Amino acid sequence: MSTVEARATAEAREPGVRSKSNSPRQIPVVGVVTEDEDAQSALKPMDLNRVIKLLEETDKADLEEKQLKAVKILVQNYQNGFPLRDLVQIFKILNLCAGKIGHQPHFIESAYSILKLCGLPFLKKKVSDEITYAEDTANSIALLGDLMKVPSSELRIQICKCIVDFYHAEPPKKHIPGYQQASSSYKIQMAEVGGLAKTMVQSLTLLDNQLVEKLWVLKALQHLSTSEVNCTLMMQAQAASSICAHLNDPDPSGQLLFRSSEILWNLLEKSPKEEIIRQLSNLECLLALKEIFKHLFMRGFSHYDRQLRNDILVITTIIAQNPEAPMIECGFTRDLILFATFNEVKSQNPLVKGLKLSNSYEDFELKKLLFNIIVILCKDLPTVQLLIDGKVVLALFTYVKKPEKHKIIEWSAAQYEELQLHAIATLSSVAPLLIEEYMLCQGNARILAFLEWCESEDSFFSHGNSFHGTGGRGNKFAHMRYTLRLLRAMVYLQDETVNNDLCEKRTIQQLIGIFKNTISKSNDKEEAIVLEIQSDILLILSGLCEHNIPRKEIFGTEGVDVILHVLKTDPKKFQSGLGYIVLLFSTLDSIWCCILGCYPSEDYFLEKEGIFLLLDLLALNQKKFCNLILGIMVEFCDNPKTTVHVNSWRGKKDQTAASLLIKLWRKEEKELGVKRDKHGKIIDTKKPLFTSFQEEQNIMPLPADCPTVAVMDVAENIRAKIYAVLGKLDFENLPGLSAEDFVTLCIIHRYLDFKIQATHKQRDLANKSWENFLARTSNAKNLKKAKRLQEKAIESSRYNERPPNAIFHQTDIKGLNTTVPSGRVVTLESTPARLVGGPLADTDIALKKLPIRGGALQRVKAVKIIDEPKKNVLT
């Protein structure tokens, strides 16, 4: 290693590391600046144009010595920093010196000295100089990146040092009369304006085999990448891919990997993330990341190595979010699955032979990161087979069990609890993709047994740490929450094998029992997590019982009691934001799926005044659940016992159910902008149900599988459901109605008539069209009149002005006696076979004539005409 390289390597180390010295302790000497010294420190006027002119000369004797001497005088004169007003000329001098290095090596020292002074703060004479010379300064600083092309190791390193000094500016050695230091961030801002970061990234291509210089460039880029502007410039120069692809380059110092990973982090945080991910999503970058991660995973033992390993895994996780990243193709996915499961599932793979994780913080974080990346990787369906080969489901299920006492494990109690919750959360994403493996692992039995432990009174103190443990300190609610989420994910697959197995294991009864226990155990501190647990239980029960009468019968009266308990919740709590509104929606869903259609459960629900509770909720006039409640009411009204309950209900101020429904109808029409007068009567008789939204909406084509506006109108607003409920009540003998209610009731009664009215209109138009067709075909005058109108309409629709030299193609067919435009499909009646001779007849018509005797056409050798007036004879 050369002296320059040795010095550069030493200086490239991180600041803050002090080197030991055997020299005696130095005693600082305080000097006094005299007037003579103060005069010497002043900037002397210097003719920079003369120096430039001298450097541009090439044909004089002893020219090099004069040029070097002039530059040396310049350096001595500006030893305390360059004024902003002189930067253009000074950087021109620097550029001229750099250009001579190739043939005159002595100019390296001159350029080096000028660059060293560029690291000092720039000087300004006026406050406005920073604005006045901003463009000149930006262009001058941008020149530093261009100078990296000069093939001089010492010069390149000094350029990088100069850039680093922008961020660690030292004050001038002496005060200069008449000048003051530019702001500390001025150089950084001008570097952003000049695009220095972009040219520094591009310079990396010149340094493939020059490690020391590359390390200094990376150090400079590490500082530059702390700015969003610079990160965007670096992104434009493809910095992410060019840096990442060389992560695995040999470097004994380890600085290359550290600085490169730091730059990648900054790029991901401070520039458009999607573009950086796209740049990193190539085979070359992922192979480099894979090799580095494997090396650090198997051979990294220091605290620093483990931290760096985790940083690389986080960057990989971000890249894996891109479905186009070749994670499988480069083999990284298979290795990550192996590293995630080797502790739980023994493997003979040499990569993990003899490998063991410690309970250090870094290894604990690594385990969580590996669980997290599995969730991301499983979103790519081709990964499924690798998950099967890696026995991921089995590995994750090793955590779905109660903690075993007196067993030595590699993790602390708090760490194991957090990993346990994380593993169950990961299973919620992985298990639905691997149903067969889930069943082979007896997943249902493991989940139900773990739920039984969660419900038991077994002494267990939960630490409640981390995101997954929120709300679970001192109890098992966090474990129960994530286990129920896993069970809900499996039930919602609607796989009969899974659901039948669950029902055979008495899951419905167990879940109802858990729900009842949570009611008695909950307190104010745990209210939010308990509500979430209760909501998930009801959703699971809905998924199991939907469309299955025997399971609804198992749900039975105990399940109905649970639903009634929720319906009796204080309405004020629905506005508390603690999950009560979610619980209510889950409850309404379970009424639909677990009670409706099962007559014993329906009757029990009615006996326990369930309809009264639904109408109480409906009276709250909350739009978010009115539609769902009315849908349930429509289904319940099929039960003949429901009518009595509906008519018996009374709300505030003795309001009846019929009055409530009519009031909701008027409110809905007001929100929809339906036109009614002050008494509720119809204003527009042609469009009695038309809403303002329908009037404003333009006609737009829709795909065949998309519901029409009319269908969405019926589905989304509640008018159709109110009509159905009142229809079940026969629209007669409805108590508690006012005069306005009776007017609205008449409109509701004719709802379907007003909706078919469009159908009648279409039928009338079709009949009129048929009558016009008959008139044309039975009367020649009408036909000619229709033809003239049609030709006039066609002519008026044509473009009048024709472009020059255009060829006009006539599209009209002369003598066509139709007034119906021709379509793409034309029906043809085939010519009888007796005339054309069948499908095997020769089609060369020009050489044949029809034979008198009929039959198939035949090929003839010659045609002879005997006499003009006689018939042609075929010979």
GROMACS .gro file of N, CA and C in nm, residues 492-540:
model
  147
  492TYR      N    1  -6.331  -1.882   0.737
  492TYR     CA    2  -6.379  -1.802   0.625
  492TYR      C    3  -6.334  -1.855   0.489
  493LEU      N    4  -6.250  -1.961   0.489
  493LEU     CA    5  -6.218  -2.027   0.363
  493LEU      C    6  -6.337  -2.105   0.309
  494GLN      N    7  -6.435  -2.133   0.400
  494GLN     CA    8  -6.554  -2.213   0.365
  494GLN      C    9  -6.513  -2.350   0.311
  495ASP      N   10  -6.406  -2.404   0.366
  495ASP     CA   11  -6.363  -2.539   0.331
  495ASP      C   12  -6.438  -2.638   0.421
  496GLU      N   13  -6.514  -2.726   0.358
  496GLU     CA   14  -6.601  -2.816   0.435
  496GLU      C   15  -6.521  -2.911   0.522
  497THR      N   16  -6.402  -2.952   0.476
  497THR     CA   17  -6.320  -3.043   0.557
  497THR      C   18  -6.280  -2.976   0.688
  498VAL      N   19  -6.238  -2.852   0.679
  498VAL     CA   20  -6.196  -2.778   0.799
  498VAL      C   21  -6.316  -2.751   0.889
  499ASN      N   22  -6.425  -2.700   0.832
  499ASN     CA   23  -6.541  -2.661   0.914
  499ASN      C   24  -6.612  -2.782   0.975
  500ASN      N   25  -6.620  -2.892   0.901
  500ASN     CA   26  -6.681  -3.013   0.959
  500ASN      C   27  -6.599  -3.064   1.075
  501ASP      N   28  -6.466  -3.062   1.059
  501ASP     CA   29  -6.378  -3.107   1.166
  501ASP      C   30  -6.395  -3.019   1.290
  502LEU      N   31  -6.410  -2.889   1.269
  502LEU     CA   32  -6.430  -2.798   1.382
  502LEU      C   33  -6.561  -2.827   1.454
  503CYS      N   34  -6.667  -2.847   1.378
  503CYS     CA   35  -6.798  -2.871   1.441
  503CYS      C   36  -6.801  -3.005   1.513
  504GLU      N   37  -6.731  -3.103   1.458
  504GLU     CA   38  -6.724  -3.233   1.527
  504GLU      C   39  -6.650  -3.222   1.659
  505LYS      N   40  -6.562  -3.124   1.669
  505LYS     CA   41  -6.486  -3.103   1.793
  505LYS      C   42  -6.558  -3.005   1.887
  506ARG      N   43  -6.687  -2.983   1.864
  506ARG     CA   44  -6.773  -2.899   1.950
  506ARG      C   45  -6.721  -2.754   1.960
  507THR      N   46  -6.675  -2.703   1.847
  507THR     CA   47  -6.621  -2.566   1.844
  507THR      C   48  -6.730  -2.464   1.874
  508ILE      N   49  -6.853  -2.485   1.823
  508ILE     CA   50  -6.961  -2.389   1.844
  508ILE      C   51  -6.990  -2.372   1.992
  509GLN      N   52  -7.002  -2.485   2.061
  509GLN     CA   53  -7.030  -2.477   2.206
  509GLN      C   54  -6.914  -2.414   2.282
  510GLN      N   55  -6.789  -2.447   2.240
  510GLN     CA   56  -6.673  -2.391   2.310
  510GLN      C   57  -6.666  -2.240   2.292
  511LEU      N   58  -6.695  -2.191   2.172
  511LEU     CA   59  -6.688  -2.048   2.147
  511LEU      C   60  -6.796  -1.973   2.223
  512ILE      N   61  -6.916  -2.031   2.230
  512ILE     CA   62  -7.023  -1.966   2.307
  512ILE      C   63  -6.984  -1.957   2.454
  513GLY      N   64  -6.920  -2.063   2.504
  513GLY     CA   65  -6.875  -2.060   2.643
  513GLY      C   66  -6.768  -1.955   2.666
  514ILE      N   67  -6.673  -1.941   2.572
  514ILE     CA   68  -6.569  -1.838   2.584
  514ILE      C   69  -6.632  -1.700   2.586
  515PHE      N   70  -6.732  -1.677   2.498
  515PHE     CA   71  -6.799  -1.547   2.494
  515PHE      C   72  -6.861  -1.514   2.630
  516LYS      N   73  -6.928  -1.610   2.689
  516LYS     CA   74  -6.992  -1.585   2.819
  516LYS      C   75  -6.890  -1.554   2.927
  517ASN      N   76  -6.776  -1.624   2.921
  517ASN     CA   77  -6.672  -1.599   3.022
  517ASN      C   78  -6.609  -1.461   3.007
  518THR      N   79  -6.595  -1.415   2.883
  518THR     CA   80  -6.536  -1.282   2.863
  518THR      C   81  -6.627  -1.173   2.918
  519ILE      N   82  -6.756  -1.198   2.921
  519ILE     CA   83  -6.850  -1.098   2.977
  519ILE      C   84  -6.823  -1.077   3.125
  520SER      N   85  -6.795  -1.186   3.194
  520SER     CA   86  -6.776  -1.177   3.339
  520SER      C   87  -6.636  -1.133   3.378
  521LYS      N   88  -6.536  -1.158   3.290
  521LYS     CA   89  -6.397  -1.129   3.326
  521LYS      C   90  -6.351  -0.990   3.288
  522SER      N   91  -6.418  -0.926   3.196
  522SER     CA   92  -6.366  -0.800   3.142
  522SER      C   93  -6.379  -0.686   3.241
  523ASN      N   94  -6.289  -0.589   3.227
  523ASN     CA   95  -6.296  -0.465   3.304
  523ASN      C   96  -6.266  -0.348   3.211
  524ASP      N   97  -6.266  -0.229   3.267
  524ASP     CA   98  -6.251  -0.109   3.182
  524ASP      C   99  -6.118  -0.106   3.109
  525LYS      N  100  -6.009  -0.151   3.173
  525LYS     CA  101  -5.879  -0.145   3.111
  525LYS      C  102  -5.869  -0.239   2.991
  526GLU      N  103  -5.937  -0.352   2.998
  526GLU     CA  104  -5.929  -0.453   2.893
  526GLU      C  105  -6.049  -0.450   2.800
  527GLU      N  106  -6.130  -0.344   2.807
  527GLU     CA  107  -6.256  -0.341   2.734
  527GLU      C  108  -6.236  -0.353   2.582
  528ALA      N  109  -6.138  -0.282   2.527
  528ALA     CA  110  -6.119  -0.282   2.382
  528ALA      C  111  -6.082  -0.419   2.329
  529ILE      N  112  -5.987  -0.488   2.396
  529ILE     CA  113  -5.945  -0.620   2.347
  529ILE      C  114  -6.055  -0.724   2.366
  530VAL      N  115  -6.134  -0.711   2.472
  530VAL     CA  116  -6.245  -0.804   2.495
  530VAL      C  117  -6.352  -0.788   2.387
  531LEU      N  118  -6.381  -0.664   2.350
  531LEU     CA  119  -6.479  -0.640   2.243
  531LEU      C  120  -6.433  -0.701   2.111
  532GLU      N  121  -6.302  -0.691   2.085
  532GLU     CA  122  -6.248  -0.751   1.961
  532GLU      C  123  -6.261  -0.902   1.965
  533ILE      N  124  -6.234  -0.962   2.080
  533ILE     CA  125  -6.248  -1.107   2.095
  533ILE      C  126  -6.392  -1.149   2.073
  534GLN      N  127  -6.486  -1.077   2.133
  534GLN     CA  128  -6.628  -1.111   2.118
  534GLN      C  129  -6.673  -1.097   1.972
  535SER      N  130  -6.625  -0.993   1.904
  535SER     CA  131  -6.661  -0.975   1.763
  535SER      C  132  -6.611  -1.091   1.679
  536ASP      N  133  -6.486  -1.134   1.703
  536ASP     CA  134  -6.430  -1.245   1.625
  536ASP      C  135  -6.505  -1.374   1.652
  537ILE      N  136  -6.545  -1.397   1.777
  537ILE     CA  137  -6.621  -1.519   1.809
  537ILE      C  138  -6.751  -1.523   1.730
  538LEU      N  139  -6.822  -1.411   1.726
  538LEU     CA  140  -6.949  -1.407   1.654
  538LEU      C  141  -6.928  -1.425   1.503
  539LEU      N  142  -6.820  -1.368   1.449
  539LEU     CA  143  -6.792  -1.386   1.307
  539LEU      C  144  -6.758  -1.531   1.274
  540ILE      N  145  -6.684  -1.596   1.364
  540ILE     CA  146  -6.652  -1.738   1.342
  540ILE      C  147  -6.779  -1.822   1.346
   0.00000   0.00000   0.00000
